[in-house]
XYZ file of N, CA and C in Angstrom:
471
model
N 0.762 -1.284 0.083
C -0.451 -0.021 -0.512
C 0.968 1.076 0.065
N 0.059 2.095 -1.092
C 1.081 3.433 -0.199
C 0.693 4.038 -0.877
N -0.728 4.279 -1.063
C -2.058 5.867 -1.107
C -1.712 7.030 0.416
N -2.697 7.557 -0.054
C -1.940 8.174 1.212
C -2.676 8.851 2.397
N -2.288 8.796 3.360
C -3.054 8.968 4.626
C -4.318 9.794 4.938
N -4.774 9.182 6.206
C -5.986 10.082 6.314
C -6.215 10.068 7.520
N -5.752 10.997 8.120
C -6.483 11.125 10.376
C -7.585 10.731 9.631
N -8.552 9.656 11.103
C -9.605 10.881 11.431
C -10.266 9.667 12.863
N -11.082 10.143 13.448
C -10.792 10.685 14.882
C -12.060 9.696 14.750
N -12.132 8.472 15.485
C -13.301 7.759 15.484
C -13.282 7.304 16.912
N -14.464 6.292 17.664
C -14.533 5.617 18.863
C -14.877 4.256 19.122
N -14.043 4.863 19.947
C -13.200 3.578 20.392
C -14.113 1.874 20.322
N -14.953 1.854 20.417
C -15.961 1.199 19.177
C -16.327 1.152 18.201
N -15.496 2.120 17.505
C -15.386 1.784 15.792
C -15.517 0.551 14.923
N -16.036 -0.242 14.016
C -15.814 -1.363 14.405
C -13.423 -1.137 13.290
N -13.243 -0.156 12.285
C -12.550 0.616 11.970
C -11.176 -0.075 13.624
N -11.259 0.148 14.353
C -10.384 0.163 15.527
C -10.217 -1.834 15.287
N -10.657 -2.133 15.248
C -10.572 -3.728 15.579
C -8.984 -4.478 14.859
N -8.277 -3.535 14.219
C -6.951 -4.548 13.382
C -5.631 -4.166 15.151
N -6.459 -2.657 15.750
C -5.299 -1.553 16.587
C -5.048 -2.691 18.295
N -6.493 -3.524 18.194
C -7.103 -3.872 19.301
C -6.839 -5.386 19.271
N -6.944 -6.218 18.735
C -6.328 -7.339 18.213
C -4.620 -7.160 18.013
N -3.988 -6.524 17.393
C -2.756 -6.482 17.653
C -2.207 -5.591 18.790
N -2.252 -5.412 19.368
C -1.854 -4.757 20.285
C -2.388 -5.806 21.708
N -3.272 -6.364 21.683
C -3.497 -7.525 22.413
C -2.574 -8.548 22.395
N -2.042 -8.763 21.096
C -1.432 -9.878 21.257
C -0.017 -9.436 20.895
N 0.247 -7.576 20.808
C 1.736 -7.313 20.738
C 1.748 -7.258 23.037
N 0.759 -7.238 23.491
C 0.614 -6.985 25.342
C 1.128 -8.637 25.931
N 0.124 -9.306 25.402
C -0.134 -10.941 25.394
C 1.496 -11.608 25.541
N 2.063 -10.889 24.127
C 3.275 -12.185 24.168
C 4.755 -11.658 25.039
N 3.937 -9.995 24.938
C 5.809 -9.600 25.932
C 5.646 -10.110 27.488
N 4.392 -9.666 27.816
C 3.910 -10.027 29.206
C 2.929 -11.007 29.282
N 2.579 -11.895 28.604
C 1.819 -12.692 29.432
C 0.762 -12.584 30.200
N -0.703 -12.909 30.296
C -1.990 -13.271 29.580
C -3.168 -12.560 30.229
N -1.920 -12.232 31.618
C -1.960 -10.741 33.034
C -2.402 -9.540 32.055
N -1.696 -9.587 30.913
C -1.672 -8.448 29.932
C -2.830 -8.037 29.170
N -3.814 -8.902 28.891
C -4.796 -9.359 28.090
C -5.914 -8.019 28.527
N -6.062 -7.391 29.512
C -7.134 -7.545 29.971
C -6.842 -5.443 29.969
N -5.337 -5.272 29.284
C -4.894 -3.430 29.543
C -5.554 -2.927 28.514
N -6.315 -3.921 27.239
C -7.560 -2.347 26.003
C -8.791 -2.232 27.224
N -9.007 -3.024 28.072
C -10.686 -2.792 28.679
C -9.847 -1.807 29.943
N -8.795 -1.159 29.869
C -9.130 -1.187 31.468
C -9.024 0.534 31.988
N -9.347 0.904 30.540
C -10.708 2.744 30.648
C -12.095 1.992 30.123
N -12.911 3.268 30.813
C -13.477 3.667 29.848
C -14.044 3.828 28.799
N -14.025 3.420 27.878
C -13.905 4.070 26.674
C -14.420 5.623 25.708
N -15.075 6.049 27.158
C -15.220 7.555 27.269
C -14.435 8.271 27.411
N -13.187 7.677 27.971
C -12.217 9.126 28.296
C -12.112 8.996 26.656
N -10.951 8.813 25.915
C -10.578 8.948 24.949
C -11.961 9.190 23.611
N -12.157 10.246 23.840
C -13.620 11.129 23.183
C -13.297 12.091 23.504
N -13.148 13.299 22.641
C -13.355 14.954 23.052
C -14.519 14.645 24.398
N -15.110 15.783 24.956
C -13.645 17.223 25.153
C -12.908 17.216 26.049
N -12.058 15.640 26.481
C -11.198 15.317 27.068
C -9.940 14.082 26.770
N -10.767 13.822 25.440
C -9.576 12.564 24.806
C -9.931 12.677 23.605
N -8.731 11.735 22.495
C -9.371 11.337 21.503
C -8.279 10.635 21.193
N -8.773 9.388 20.412
C -9.184 8.412 19.164
C -8.605 8.438 17.596
N -7.927 8.924 17.090
C -6.789 8.457 16.011
C -7.035 7.218 15.353
N -7.184 7.364 13.728
C -6.336 6.512 13.151
C -5.967 7.061 11.932
N -4.853 6.771 11.362
C -4.537 6.758 10.345
C -5.021 5.715 8.792
N -5.380 6.346 8.248
C -5.708 5.085 6.904
C -5.509 5.443 5.865
N -4.488 3.750 5.007
C -4.436 4.006 3.795
C -5.224 3.287 2.997
N -5.938 3.545 1.532
C -5.843 3.618 0.594
C -7.466 2.404 1.817
N -7.898 3.090 3.056
C -9.439 3.298 3.283
C -9.147 1.940 4.664
N -7.490 1.379 5.401
C -7.338 0.593 6.285
C -6.834 1.300 7.136
N -7.038 0.779 8.156
C -6.137 1.007 9.528
C -4.923 0.771 9.163
N -4.142 1.884 8.822
C -3.102 0.768 9.113
C -1.658 2.224 10.585
N -2.111 2.607 11.215
C -1.470 3.151 12.720
C -2.567 3.795 13.297
N -2.300 4.194 14.389
C -3.733 5.321 15.574
C -2.976 5.300 16.863
N -3.142 5.852 17.513
C -3.195 6.424 18.199
C -4.753 6.399 19.723
N -3.954 7.301 21.277
C -5.303 8.288 21.598
C -4.597 8.671 22.658
N -5.330 9.632 23.222
C -5.227 10.584 25.062
C -6.356 10.583 24.928
N -6.236 10.247 27.302
C -7.063 10.771 27.600
C -6.506 12.157 28.252
N -7.726 12.637 29.524
C -7.317 13.787 30.568
C -6.045 12.499 32.032
N -5.397 13.577 31.679
C -4.459 13.062 33.020
C -4.717 13.753 34.186
N -4.584 15.664 33.925
C -4.545 17.140 34.729
C -5.186 17.356 34.117
N -5.498 18.954 34.279
C -5.788 19.813 34.145
C -5.051 20.290 32.750
N -3.626 20.248 32.458
C -2.852 20.985 31.998
C -2.645 19.713 30.872
N -3.025 18.512 31.158
C -1.826 16.684 30.032
C -2.543 15.717 30.286
N -2.742 15.933 28.994
C -3.175 14.655 28.113
C -2.391 13.491 28.253
N -3.362 11.749 28.651
C -1.793 10.883 28.748
C -2.015 9.910 27.574
N -1.142 10.090 26.806
C -1.106 9.180 25.231
C -1.399 7.855 25.884
N -1.957 7.120 25.379
C -2.936 5.625 24.841
C -2.568 4.876 23.805
N -2.462 3.567 23.168
C -3.117 3.011 23.010
C -2.375 3.204 21.215
N -0.422 3.792 21.100
C 0.235 3.244 20.392
C -0.192 2.480 18.712
N -0.131 2.995 18.697
C -0.028 1.424 17.012
C 0.583 1.915 15.503
N 0.719 0.382 15.051
C 0.953 1.016 13.943
C 1.131 -0.650 13.430
N 1.147 -1.012 12.600
C -0.223 -2.342 11.915
C 1.495 -3.155 11.763
N 1.285 -4.048 11.721
C 2.530 -5.330 12.369
C 2.814 -5.439 10.304
N 1.841 -4.652 9.172
C 2.708 -4.764 8.022
C 3.055 -3.400 7.543
N 2.391 -3.259 8.392
C 3.530 -1.213 7.742
C 4.849 -0.452 9.288
N 5.042 -1.463 9.583
C 5.628 -0.828 10.209
C 7.098 -0.424 9.572
N 7.807 0.467 10.689
C 9.791 0.805 9.178
C 8.823 2.565 8.935
N 7.693 2.982 8.736
C 7.822 3.896 7.360
C 7.012 5.277 8.601
N 7.720 5.388 9.595
C 7.374 6.754 10.331
C 6.285 6.276 10.551
N 4.928 5.438 10.696
C 3.355 6.168 10.957
C 3.481 6.530 12.371
N 3.504 5.832 13.279
C 3.738 6.142 14.453
C 4.657 7.688 14.854
N 5.481 7.933 14.195
C 5.833 9.736 14.501
C 4.201 10.592 13.747
N 3.577 10.061 12.455
C 2.722 10.712 12.174
C 2.004 10.735 12.742
N 1.321 9.568 14.054
C 0.381 9.563 14.864
C 1.045 10.453 15.883
N 1.494 10.369 16.670
C 2.579 11.558 17.221
C 2.037 12.635 17.385
N 2.065 13.427 16.021
C 2.209 14.335 15.861
C 1.041 14.950 15.325
N -0.344 13.432 15.160
C -1.460 14.497 14.622
C -1.700 14.037 15.936
N -1.331 13.357 17.081
C -2.155 13.559 18.679
C -1.418 15.063 19.736
N -0.382 15.124 18.852
C 0.092 15.766 19.463
C -0.896 18.277 19.515
N -1.230 17.536 18.096
C -1.514 18.508 18.044
C -3.534 18.662 18.279
N -4.154 17.558 18.228
C -5.174 17.655 19.275
C -5.513 17.638 20.503
N -3.685 17.587 20.768
C -4.299 18.033 22.486
C -4.114 19.608 22.358
N -3.049 19.920 22.330
C -3.148 21.337 21.605
C -5.169 22.300 21.569
N -4.441 22.020 20.888
C -6.251 22.091 20.671
C -7.371 21.794 21.791
N -6.966 20.845 22.341
C -8.431 20.826 23.251
C -7.441 21.144 24.752
N -6.650 22.039 25.032
C -6.227 23.146 25.088
C -5.028 22.222 26.403
N -4.775 21.175 26.060
C -3.091 20.967 26.775
C -2.802 21.186 26.893
N -1.248 21.648 27.857
C 0.007 22.017 27.287
C 0.926 20.993 27.764
N 0.804 19.874 27.833
C 2.392 19.027 28.544
C 1.346 17.381 27.842
N 2.123 16.498 27.382
C 1.455 15.234 27.297
C 2.803 14.029 28.361
N 2.351 12.974 28.593
C 2.525 12.166 29.377
C 1.634 11.047 28.740
N 3.277 9.851 28.875
C 2.934 8.375 28.686
C 4.139 6.993 29.542
N 3.452 6.004 28.978
C 4.674 5.123 29.729
C 3.796 3.639 28.760
N 5.130 3.418 28.737
C 5.353 2.144 28.160
C 5.429 0.725 28.641
N 6.128 0.287 28.097
C 6.116 -1.307 28.863
C 7.778 -1.095 28.795
N 8.703 -1.922 29.550
C 9.386 -1.996 29.107
C 10.402 -2.753 28.455
N 9.783 -3.631 27.945
C 9.772 -5.209 27.420
C 9.325 -4.121 25.438
N 9.417 -2.404 25.442
C 9.112 -2.539 23.931
C 10.078 -1.764 23.726
N 11.094 -2.100 23.555
C 12.246 -1.087 22.932
C 12.228 -0.046 21.877
N 11.196 -0.693 20.905
C 10.867 0.093 19.623
C 9.938 1.516 20.187
N 9.390 1.695 21.088
C 8.916 2.416 21.406
C 10.055 3.341 22.468
N 10.123 3.041 23.331
C 10.805 3.524 24.641
C 12.023 4.363 22.987
N 12.245 4.266 21.966
C 13.167 4.734 21.182
C 12.812 5.633 20.380
N 11.109 5.289 20.069
C 10.105 6.555 19.487
C 10.302 8.091 19.700
N 10.044 7.848 21.318
C 9.710 8.451 22.460
C 10.772 9.318 22.578
N 12.013 8.569 22.515
C 13.110 9.608 22.388
C 13.375 10.153 21.581
N 13.508 10.069 19.849
C 13.706 10.112 19.196
C 12.642 11.648 17.993
N 11.393 11.528 19.316
C 10.439 12.775 19.422
C 11.031 13.847 19.891
N 11.286 13.638 20.729
C 11.507 14.395 22.050
C 10.958 14.197 23.879
N 10.352 13.433 23.574
C 10.050 12.954 25.448
C 11.119 12.874 25.943
N 10.483 13.402 27.035
C 11.782 13.738 28.387
C 11.514 12.139 28.498
N 12.510 11.695 28.869
C 12.435 10.009 29.664
C 12.700 10.299 31.450
N 11.513 10.487 32.366
C 11.180 10.354 33.518
C 11.394 9.152 34.362
N 12.977 8.618 34.048
C 13.679 7.620 34.521
C 15.309 7.105 34.246
N 15.626 6.473 34.592
C 17.105 6.530 34.851
C 17.220 5.801 33.451
N 18.445 6.167 32.146
C 18.106 6.016 30.976
C 19.103 5.079 30.932
N 20.321 5.069 32.097
C 21.237 3.828 32.166
C 20.954 3.029 33.221
N 19.874 2.671 33.645
C 19.483 1.290 34.385
C 18.763 0.062 33.206
N 19.223 -1.219 33.800
C 17.965 -2.263 32.745
C 16.042 -1.772 33.041
N 15.733 -1.245 31.287
C 14.405 -1.625 31.679
C 13.847 -2.859 31.978
N 14.191 -3.890 32.763
C 13.436 -4.925 32.850
C 13.594 -4.557 33.644
N 13.780 -3.444 34.826
C 14.111 -3.661 36.432
C 12.974 -2.124 36.618
N 12.150 -1.397 36.015
C 11.342 -0.677 35.988
C 10.712 -0.733 36.144
N 8.931 -1.403 36.295
C 8.262 -1.429 35.993
C 7.021 -0.679 34.622
N 7.449 0.148 34.623
C 6.769 1.596 33.292
C 7.867 2.411 33.799
N 8.252 2.712 32.058
C 9.044 3.664 31.786
C 7.484 4.588 31.769
N 7.861 6.038 32.019
C 7.067 7.090 31.803
C 7.928 8.439 31.559
N 7.279 8.993 30.645
C 7.476 10.826 30.004
C 7.095 11.117 29.797
N 7.284 12.472 28.988
C 6.948 13.800 28.715
C 7.329 14.225 28.231
N 6.524 15.035 27.629
C 5.890 16.136 26.704
C 5.560 17.348 26.920
N 6.531 19.145 26.940
C 6.255 19.593 26.873
C 5.628 20.260 25.419
N 4.395 20.930 25.073
C 3.118 21.524 24.510
C 4.024 22.807 24.104
N 3.922 23.157 25.250
C 4.332 25.448 24.530
C 4.857 25.313 24.145
């Protein structure tokens, strides 16, 4: 696929989120075990909807190829969640595009800061956030497997 990328804001219940949910569940379970299966149902879907959040998908040739969401963390901070790139579309910079779209949406909703955590067994996510200007809130020299969650922040001001 090499069509034009189109960003679309959707609801969690939208059938187009199916690949995101399936692949993220597979990634979480593969990396963290069956207990991680519940992660995708941990939050009420309304937290990823305006006026405090958003869920977006990038479509190419009508198919969802990447996506992500944020929810309210506090009055000035949005928390990124569910950053995903379809397994057949990785290494194309799609996650960077998702982050850029989410950052713009967060500013539009009045947020001035982003926060997120990623798991210690997701080195590609850690590298993505470091490469896109997120500040690690943990010791980068520590073994990631000794840290439960790897928190990051980014000022949007």
